[in-house]
N, CA, C and O atoms as a DFTB+ gen file, in Angstrom:
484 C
 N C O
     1  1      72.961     131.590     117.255
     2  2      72.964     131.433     115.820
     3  2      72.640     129.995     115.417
     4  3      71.973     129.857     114.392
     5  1      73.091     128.713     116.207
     6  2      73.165     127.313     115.600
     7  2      71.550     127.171     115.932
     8  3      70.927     126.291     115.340
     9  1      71.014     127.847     116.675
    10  2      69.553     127.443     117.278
    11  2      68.490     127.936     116.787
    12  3      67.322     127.610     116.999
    13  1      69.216     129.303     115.649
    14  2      68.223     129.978     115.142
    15  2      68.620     128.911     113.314
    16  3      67.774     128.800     112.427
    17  1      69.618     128.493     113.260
    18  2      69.456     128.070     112.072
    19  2      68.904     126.375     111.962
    20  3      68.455     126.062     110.859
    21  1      68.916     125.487     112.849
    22  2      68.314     124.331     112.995
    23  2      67.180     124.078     113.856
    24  3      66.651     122.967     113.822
    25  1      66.679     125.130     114.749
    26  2      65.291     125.089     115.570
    27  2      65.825     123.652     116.732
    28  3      66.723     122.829     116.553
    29  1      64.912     123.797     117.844
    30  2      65.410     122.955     118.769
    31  2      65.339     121.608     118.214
    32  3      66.180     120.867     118.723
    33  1      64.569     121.030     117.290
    34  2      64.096     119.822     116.591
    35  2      65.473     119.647     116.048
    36  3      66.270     118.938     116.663
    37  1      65.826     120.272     114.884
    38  2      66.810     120.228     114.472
    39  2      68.325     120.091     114.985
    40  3      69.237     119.393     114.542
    41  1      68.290     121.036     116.124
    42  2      69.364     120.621     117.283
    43  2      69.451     119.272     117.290
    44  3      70.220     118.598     116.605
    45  1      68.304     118.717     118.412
    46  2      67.970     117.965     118.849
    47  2      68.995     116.491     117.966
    48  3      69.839     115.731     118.440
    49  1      68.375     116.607     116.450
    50  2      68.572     115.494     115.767
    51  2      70.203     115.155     115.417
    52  3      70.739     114.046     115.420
    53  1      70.807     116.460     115.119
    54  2      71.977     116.275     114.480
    55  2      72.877     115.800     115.858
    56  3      73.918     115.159     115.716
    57  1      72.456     116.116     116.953
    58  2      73.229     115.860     118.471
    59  2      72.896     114.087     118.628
    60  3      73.680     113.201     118.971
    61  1      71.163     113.964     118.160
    62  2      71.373     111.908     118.246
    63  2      72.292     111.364     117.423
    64  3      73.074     110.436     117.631
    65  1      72.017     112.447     115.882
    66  2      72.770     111.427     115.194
    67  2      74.234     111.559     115.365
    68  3      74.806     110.551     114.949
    69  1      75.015     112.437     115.824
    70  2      76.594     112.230     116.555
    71  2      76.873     111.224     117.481
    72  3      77.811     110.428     117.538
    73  1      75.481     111.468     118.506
    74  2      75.834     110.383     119.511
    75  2      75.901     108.572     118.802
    76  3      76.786     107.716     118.811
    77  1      74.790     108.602     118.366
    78  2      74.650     107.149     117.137
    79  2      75.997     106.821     116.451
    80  3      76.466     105.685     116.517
    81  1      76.788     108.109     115.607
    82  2      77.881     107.883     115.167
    83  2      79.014     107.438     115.983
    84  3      79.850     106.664     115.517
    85  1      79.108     108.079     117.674
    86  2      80.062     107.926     118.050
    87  2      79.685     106.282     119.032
    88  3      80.608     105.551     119.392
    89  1      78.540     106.029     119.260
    90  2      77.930     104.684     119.925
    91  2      78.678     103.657     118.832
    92  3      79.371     102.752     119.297
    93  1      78.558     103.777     117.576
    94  2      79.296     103.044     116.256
    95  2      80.726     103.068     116.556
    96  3      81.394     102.223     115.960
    97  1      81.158     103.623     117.117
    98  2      82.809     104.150     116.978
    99  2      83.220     103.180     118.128
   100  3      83.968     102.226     117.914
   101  1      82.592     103.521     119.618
   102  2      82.618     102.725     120.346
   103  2      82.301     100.862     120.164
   104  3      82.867      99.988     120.821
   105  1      82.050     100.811     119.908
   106  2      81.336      99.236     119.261
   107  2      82.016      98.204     119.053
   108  3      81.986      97.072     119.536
   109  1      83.082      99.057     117.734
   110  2      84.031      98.919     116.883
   111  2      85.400      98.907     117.800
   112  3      86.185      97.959     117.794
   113  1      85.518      99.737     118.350
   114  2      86.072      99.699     119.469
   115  2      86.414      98.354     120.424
   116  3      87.338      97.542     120.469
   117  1      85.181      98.564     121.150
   118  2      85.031      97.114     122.172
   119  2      85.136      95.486     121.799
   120  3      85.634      94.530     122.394
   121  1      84.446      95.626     120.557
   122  2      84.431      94.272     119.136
   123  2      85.892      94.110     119.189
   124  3      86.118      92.977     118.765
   125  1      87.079      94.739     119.528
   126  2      88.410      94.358     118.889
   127  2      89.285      93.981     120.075
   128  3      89.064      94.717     121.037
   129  1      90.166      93.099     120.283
   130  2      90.485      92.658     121.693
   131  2      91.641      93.704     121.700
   132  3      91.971      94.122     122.810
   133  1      92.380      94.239     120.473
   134  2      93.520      94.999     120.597
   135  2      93.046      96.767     121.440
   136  3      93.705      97.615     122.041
   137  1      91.719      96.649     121.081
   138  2      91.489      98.296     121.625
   139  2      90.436      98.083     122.912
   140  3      89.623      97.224     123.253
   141  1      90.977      99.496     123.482
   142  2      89.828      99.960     124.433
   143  2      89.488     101.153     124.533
   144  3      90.159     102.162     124.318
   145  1      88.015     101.008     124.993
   146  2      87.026     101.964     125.266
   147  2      87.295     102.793     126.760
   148  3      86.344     102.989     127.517
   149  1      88.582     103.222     127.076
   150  2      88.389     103.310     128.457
   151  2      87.738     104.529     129.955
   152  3      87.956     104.598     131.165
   153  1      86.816     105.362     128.873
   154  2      86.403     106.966     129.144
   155  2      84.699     106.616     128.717
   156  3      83.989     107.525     128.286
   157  1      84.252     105.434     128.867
   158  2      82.385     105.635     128.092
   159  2      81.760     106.501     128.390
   160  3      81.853     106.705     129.601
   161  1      81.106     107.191     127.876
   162  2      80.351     108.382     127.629
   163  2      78.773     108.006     126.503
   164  3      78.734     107.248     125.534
   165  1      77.571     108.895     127.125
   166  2      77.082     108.966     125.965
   167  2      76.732     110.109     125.083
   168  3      75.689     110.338     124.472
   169  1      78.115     110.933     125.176
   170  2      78.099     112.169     124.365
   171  2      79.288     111.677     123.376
   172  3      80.097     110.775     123.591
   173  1      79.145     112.771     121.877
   174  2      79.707     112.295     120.928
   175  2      81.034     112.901     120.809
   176  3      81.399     113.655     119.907
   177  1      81.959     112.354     122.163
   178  2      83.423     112.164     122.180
   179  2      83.585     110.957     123.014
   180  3      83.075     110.547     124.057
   181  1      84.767     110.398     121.911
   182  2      85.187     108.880     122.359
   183  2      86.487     109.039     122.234
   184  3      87.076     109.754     121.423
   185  1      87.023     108.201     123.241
   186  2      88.317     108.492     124.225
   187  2      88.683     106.395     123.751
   188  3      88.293     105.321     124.210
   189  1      89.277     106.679     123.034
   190  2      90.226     105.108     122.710
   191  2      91.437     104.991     122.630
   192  3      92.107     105.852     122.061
   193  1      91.968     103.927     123.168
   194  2      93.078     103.196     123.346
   195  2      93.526     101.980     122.856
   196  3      92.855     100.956     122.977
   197  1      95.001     102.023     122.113
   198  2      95.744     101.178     121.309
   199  2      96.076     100.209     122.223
   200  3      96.552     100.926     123.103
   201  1      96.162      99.072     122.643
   202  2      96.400      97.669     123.729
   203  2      96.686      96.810     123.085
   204  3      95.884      95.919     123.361
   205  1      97.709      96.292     121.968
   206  2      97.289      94.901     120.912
   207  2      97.841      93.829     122.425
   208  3      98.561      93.932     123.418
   209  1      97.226      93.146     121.967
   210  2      96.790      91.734     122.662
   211  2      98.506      90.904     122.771
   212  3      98.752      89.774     123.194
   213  1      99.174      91.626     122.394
   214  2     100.787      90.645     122.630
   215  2     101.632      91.668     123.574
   216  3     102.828      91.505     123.817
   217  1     100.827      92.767     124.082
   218  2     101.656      93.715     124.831
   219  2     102.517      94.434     124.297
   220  3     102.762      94.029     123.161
   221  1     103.276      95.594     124.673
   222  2     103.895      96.463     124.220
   223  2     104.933      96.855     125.379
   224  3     105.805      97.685     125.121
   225  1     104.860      96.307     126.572
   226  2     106.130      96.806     127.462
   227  2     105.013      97.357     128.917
   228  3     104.195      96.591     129.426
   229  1     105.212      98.704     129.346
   230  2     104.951      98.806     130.426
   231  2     103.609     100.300     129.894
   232  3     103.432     100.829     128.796
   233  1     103.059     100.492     130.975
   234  2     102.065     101.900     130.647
   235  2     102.212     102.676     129.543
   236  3     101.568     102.922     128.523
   237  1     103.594     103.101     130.205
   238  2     104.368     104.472     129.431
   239  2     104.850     104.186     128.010
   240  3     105.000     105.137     127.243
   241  1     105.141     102.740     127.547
   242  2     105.173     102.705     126.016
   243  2     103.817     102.466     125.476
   244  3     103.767     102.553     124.249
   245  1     102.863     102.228     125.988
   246  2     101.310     102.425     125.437
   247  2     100.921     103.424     125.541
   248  3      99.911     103.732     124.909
   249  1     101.437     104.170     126.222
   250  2     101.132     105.692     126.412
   251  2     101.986     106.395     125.119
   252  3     101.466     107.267     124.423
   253  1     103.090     105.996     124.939
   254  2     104.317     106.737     123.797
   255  2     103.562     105.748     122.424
   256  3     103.205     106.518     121.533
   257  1     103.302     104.478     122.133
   258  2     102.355     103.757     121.004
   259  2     101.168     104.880     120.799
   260  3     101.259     105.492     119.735
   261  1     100.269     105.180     121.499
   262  2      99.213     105.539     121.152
   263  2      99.635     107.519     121.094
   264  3      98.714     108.232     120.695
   265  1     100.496     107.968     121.351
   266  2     100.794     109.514     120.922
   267  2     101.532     109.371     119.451
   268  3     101.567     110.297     118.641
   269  1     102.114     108.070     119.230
   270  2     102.107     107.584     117.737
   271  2     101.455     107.789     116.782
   272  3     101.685     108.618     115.902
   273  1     100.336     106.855     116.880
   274  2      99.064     106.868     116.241
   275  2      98.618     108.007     116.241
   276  3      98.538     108.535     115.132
   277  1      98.250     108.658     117.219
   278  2      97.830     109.723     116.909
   279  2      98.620     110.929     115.853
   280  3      97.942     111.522     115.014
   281  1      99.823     111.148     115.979
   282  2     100.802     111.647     115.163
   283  2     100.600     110.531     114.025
   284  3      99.749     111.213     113.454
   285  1     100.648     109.792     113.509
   286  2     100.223     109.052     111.967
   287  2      99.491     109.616     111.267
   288  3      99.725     110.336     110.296
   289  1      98.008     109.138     112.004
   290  2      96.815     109.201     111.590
   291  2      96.685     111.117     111.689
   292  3      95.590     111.206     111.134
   293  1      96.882     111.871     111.856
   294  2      96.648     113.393     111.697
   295  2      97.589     113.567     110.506
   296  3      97.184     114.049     109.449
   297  1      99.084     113.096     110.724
   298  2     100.091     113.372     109.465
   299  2      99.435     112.279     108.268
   300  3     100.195     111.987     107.346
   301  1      98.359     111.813     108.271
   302  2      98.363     110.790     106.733
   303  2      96.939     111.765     106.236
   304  3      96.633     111.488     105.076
   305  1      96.145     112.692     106.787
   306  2      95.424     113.459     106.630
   307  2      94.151     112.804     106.160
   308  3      93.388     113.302     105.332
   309  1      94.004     111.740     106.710
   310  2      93.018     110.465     106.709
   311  2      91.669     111.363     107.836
   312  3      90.455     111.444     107.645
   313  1      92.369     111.821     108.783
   314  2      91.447     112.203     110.181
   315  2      92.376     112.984     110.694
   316  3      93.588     112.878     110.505
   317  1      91.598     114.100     111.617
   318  2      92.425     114.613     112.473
   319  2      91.950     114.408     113.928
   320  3      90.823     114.899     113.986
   321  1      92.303     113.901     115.132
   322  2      92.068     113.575     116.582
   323  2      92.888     114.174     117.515
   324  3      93.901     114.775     117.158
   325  1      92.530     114.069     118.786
   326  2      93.877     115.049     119.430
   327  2      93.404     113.832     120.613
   328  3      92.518     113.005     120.395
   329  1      93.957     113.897     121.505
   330  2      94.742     113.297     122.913
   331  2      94.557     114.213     123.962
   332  3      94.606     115.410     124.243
   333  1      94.220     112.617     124.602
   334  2      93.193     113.255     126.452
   335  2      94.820     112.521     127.283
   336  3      95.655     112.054     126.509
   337  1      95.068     112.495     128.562
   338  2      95.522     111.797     129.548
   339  2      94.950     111.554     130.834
   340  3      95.323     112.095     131.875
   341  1      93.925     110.623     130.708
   342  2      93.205     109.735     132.174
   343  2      94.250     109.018     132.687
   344  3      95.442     108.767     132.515
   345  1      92.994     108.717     133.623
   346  2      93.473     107.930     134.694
   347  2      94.175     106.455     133.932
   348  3      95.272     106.032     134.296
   349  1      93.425     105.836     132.931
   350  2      94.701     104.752     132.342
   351  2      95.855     104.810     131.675
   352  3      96.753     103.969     131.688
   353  1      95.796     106.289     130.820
   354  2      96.914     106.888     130.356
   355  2      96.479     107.833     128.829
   356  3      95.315     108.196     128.657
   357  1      97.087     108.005     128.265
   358  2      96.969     108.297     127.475
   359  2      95.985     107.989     126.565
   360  3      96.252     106.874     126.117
   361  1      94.769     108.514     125.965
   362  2      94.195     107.928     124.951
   363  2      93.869     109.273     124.004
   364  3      93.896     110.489     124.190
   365  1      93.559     108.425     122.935
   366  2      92.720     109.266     121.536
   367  2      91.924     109.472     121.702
   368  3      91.112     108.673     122.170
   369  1      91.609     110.986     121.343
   370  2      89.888     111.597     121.420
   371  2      89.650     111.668     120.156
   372  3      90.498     111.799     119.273
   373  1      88.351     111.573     120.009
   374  2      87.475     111.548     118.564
   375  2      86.038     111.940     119.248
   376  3      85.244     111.380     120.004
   377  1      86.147     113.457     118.441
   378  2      85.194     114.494     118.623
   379  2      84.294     114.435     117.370
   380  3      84.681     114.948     116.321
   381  1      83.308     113.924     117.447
   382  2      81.912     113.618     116.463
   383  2      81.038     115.003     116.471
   384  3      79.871     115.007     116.863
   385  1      81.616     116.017     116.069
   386  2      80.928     117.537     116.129
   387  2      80.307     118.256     114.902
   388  3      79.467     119.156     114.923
   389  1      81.079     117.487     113.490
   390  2      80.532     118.024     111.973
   391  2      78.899     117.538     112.167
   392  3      78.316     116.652     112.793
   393  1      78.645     118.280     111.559
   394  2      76.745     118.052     111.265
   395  2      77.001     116.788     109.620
   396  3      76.330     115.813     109.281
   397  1      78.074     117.333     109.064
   398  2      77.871     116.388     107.688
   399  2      78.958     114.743     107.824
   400  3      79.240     113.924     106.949
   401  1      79.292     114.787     109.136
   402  2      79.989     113.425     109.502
   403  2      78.875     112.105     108.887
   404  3      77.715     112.156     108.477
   405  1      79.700     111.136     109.029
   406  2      78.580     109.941     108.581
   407  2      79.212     109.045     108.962
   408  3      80.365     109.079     109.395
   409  1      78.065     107.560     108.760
   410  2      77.658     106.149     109.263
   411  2      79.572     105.562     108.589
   412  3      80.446     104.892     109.139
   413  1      79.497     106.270     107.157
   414  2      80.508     106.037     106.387
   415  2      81.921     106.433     106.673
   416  3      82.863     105.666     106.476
   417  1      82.026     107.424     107.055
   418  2      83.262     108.218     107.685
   419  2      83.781     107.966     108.613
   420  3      84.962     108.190     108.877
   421  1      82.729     107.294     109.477
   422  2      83.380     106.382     110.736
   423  2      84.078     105.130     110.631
   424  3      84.983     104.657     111.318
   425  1      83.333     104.600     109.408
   426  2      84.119     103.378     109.005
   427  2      85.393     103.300     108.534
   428  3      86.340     102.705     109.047
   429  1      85.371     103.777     107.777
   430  2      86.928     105.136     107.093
   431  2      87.763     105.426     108.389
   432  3      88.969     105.191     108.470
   433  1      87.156     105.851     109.188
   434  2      87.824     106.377     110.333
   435  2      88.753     105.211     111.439
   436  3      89.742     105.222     112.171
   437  1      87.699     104.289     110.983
   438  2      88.246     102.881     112.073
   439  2      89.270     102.320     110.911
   440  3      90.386     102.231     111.423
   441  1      89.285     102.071     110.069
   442  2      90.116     101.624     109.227
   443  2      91.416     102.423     109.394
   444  3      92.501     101.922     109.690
   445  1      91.207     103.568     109.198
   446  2      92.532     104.890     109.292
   447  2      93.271     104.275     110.653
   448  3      94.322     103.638     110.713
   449  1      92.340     104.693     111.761
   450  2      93.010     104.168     112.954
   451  2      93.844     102.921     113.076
   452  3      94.685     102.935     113.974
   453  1      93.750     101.801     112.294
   454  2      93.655     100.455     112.598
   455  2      95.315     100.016     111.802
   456  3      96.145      99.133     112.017
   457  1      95.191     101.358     110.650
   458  2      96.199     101.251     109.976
   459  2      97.231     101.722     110.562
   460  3      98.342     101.193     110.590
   461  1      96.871     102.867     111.121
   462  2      98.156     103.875     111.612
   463  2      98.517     103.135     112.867
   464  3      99.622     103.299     113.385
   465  1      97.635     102.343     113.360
   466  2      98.302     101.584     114.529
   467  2      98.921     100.279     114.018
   468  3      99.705      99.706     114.773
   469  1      98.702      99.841     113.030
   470  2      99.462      98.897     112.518
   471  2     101.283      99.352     112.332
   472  3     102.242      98.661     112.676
   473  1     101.297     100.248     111.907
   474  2     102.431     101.218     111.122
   475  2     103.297     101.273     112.256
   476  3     104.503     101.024     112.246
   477  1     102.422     101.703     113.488
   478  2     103.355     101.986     114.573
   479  2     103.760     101.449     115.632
   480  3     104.610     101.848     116.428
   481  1     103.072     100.429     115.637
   482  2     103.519      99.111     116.080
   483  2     104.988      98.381     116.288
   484  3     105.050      97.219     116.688
């Protein structure tokens, strides 16, 4: 059905422009000494992690900080994200899958994040 309604061209485009959105997400990401990127991918799911730069204790409370955030930021209905557990621990997934997502929404999105990790801090 998605292939008969956007043709492979069309596929094609809305899949760069996720990846583009989520390459942005990442960026924003790496740019900040408090977060990490620690899952890179160049498909449009990004796997980030809360780290502020004064520490937080041992793994497992960066692991319990960032299931925080994630519980914030879904309860402030800003974004909704769900949670992977790698090999560094715990991180936030952000699945770039709407066709009508944007350049804008991501920005929104990093802000949301930035807040709710402020909050829970």
């Amino acid at each position: 059905m998605v292939l008969r309604s956007f043709g492979c061209s069309g596929l094609r485009s809305r899949l760069d422009h996720a990846m583009e959105l989520a390459d942005r997400l990442r960026e924003l990401a790496v740019g900040d000494p408090d977060w990490q990127c620690p899952a890179p991918s160049r498909y449009p799911l990004v796997c980030l992690r809360y780290a502020p730069r004064g520490g937080v204790g041992s793994g497992t409370d960066l692991d319990d900080l960032n299931a925080r955030i994630v519980k914030e930021l879904n309860d402030s209905g800003e974004a909704f994200v769900s949670h992977s557990v790698i090999r560094d621990g715990y991180v936030i997934r952000v699945s770039l899958a709407n066709i009508h997502t944007t350049a804008d929404d991501i920005e929104r999105l990093w802000a949301a994040l930035n807040h709710a990790a402020e909050k829970c801090r």
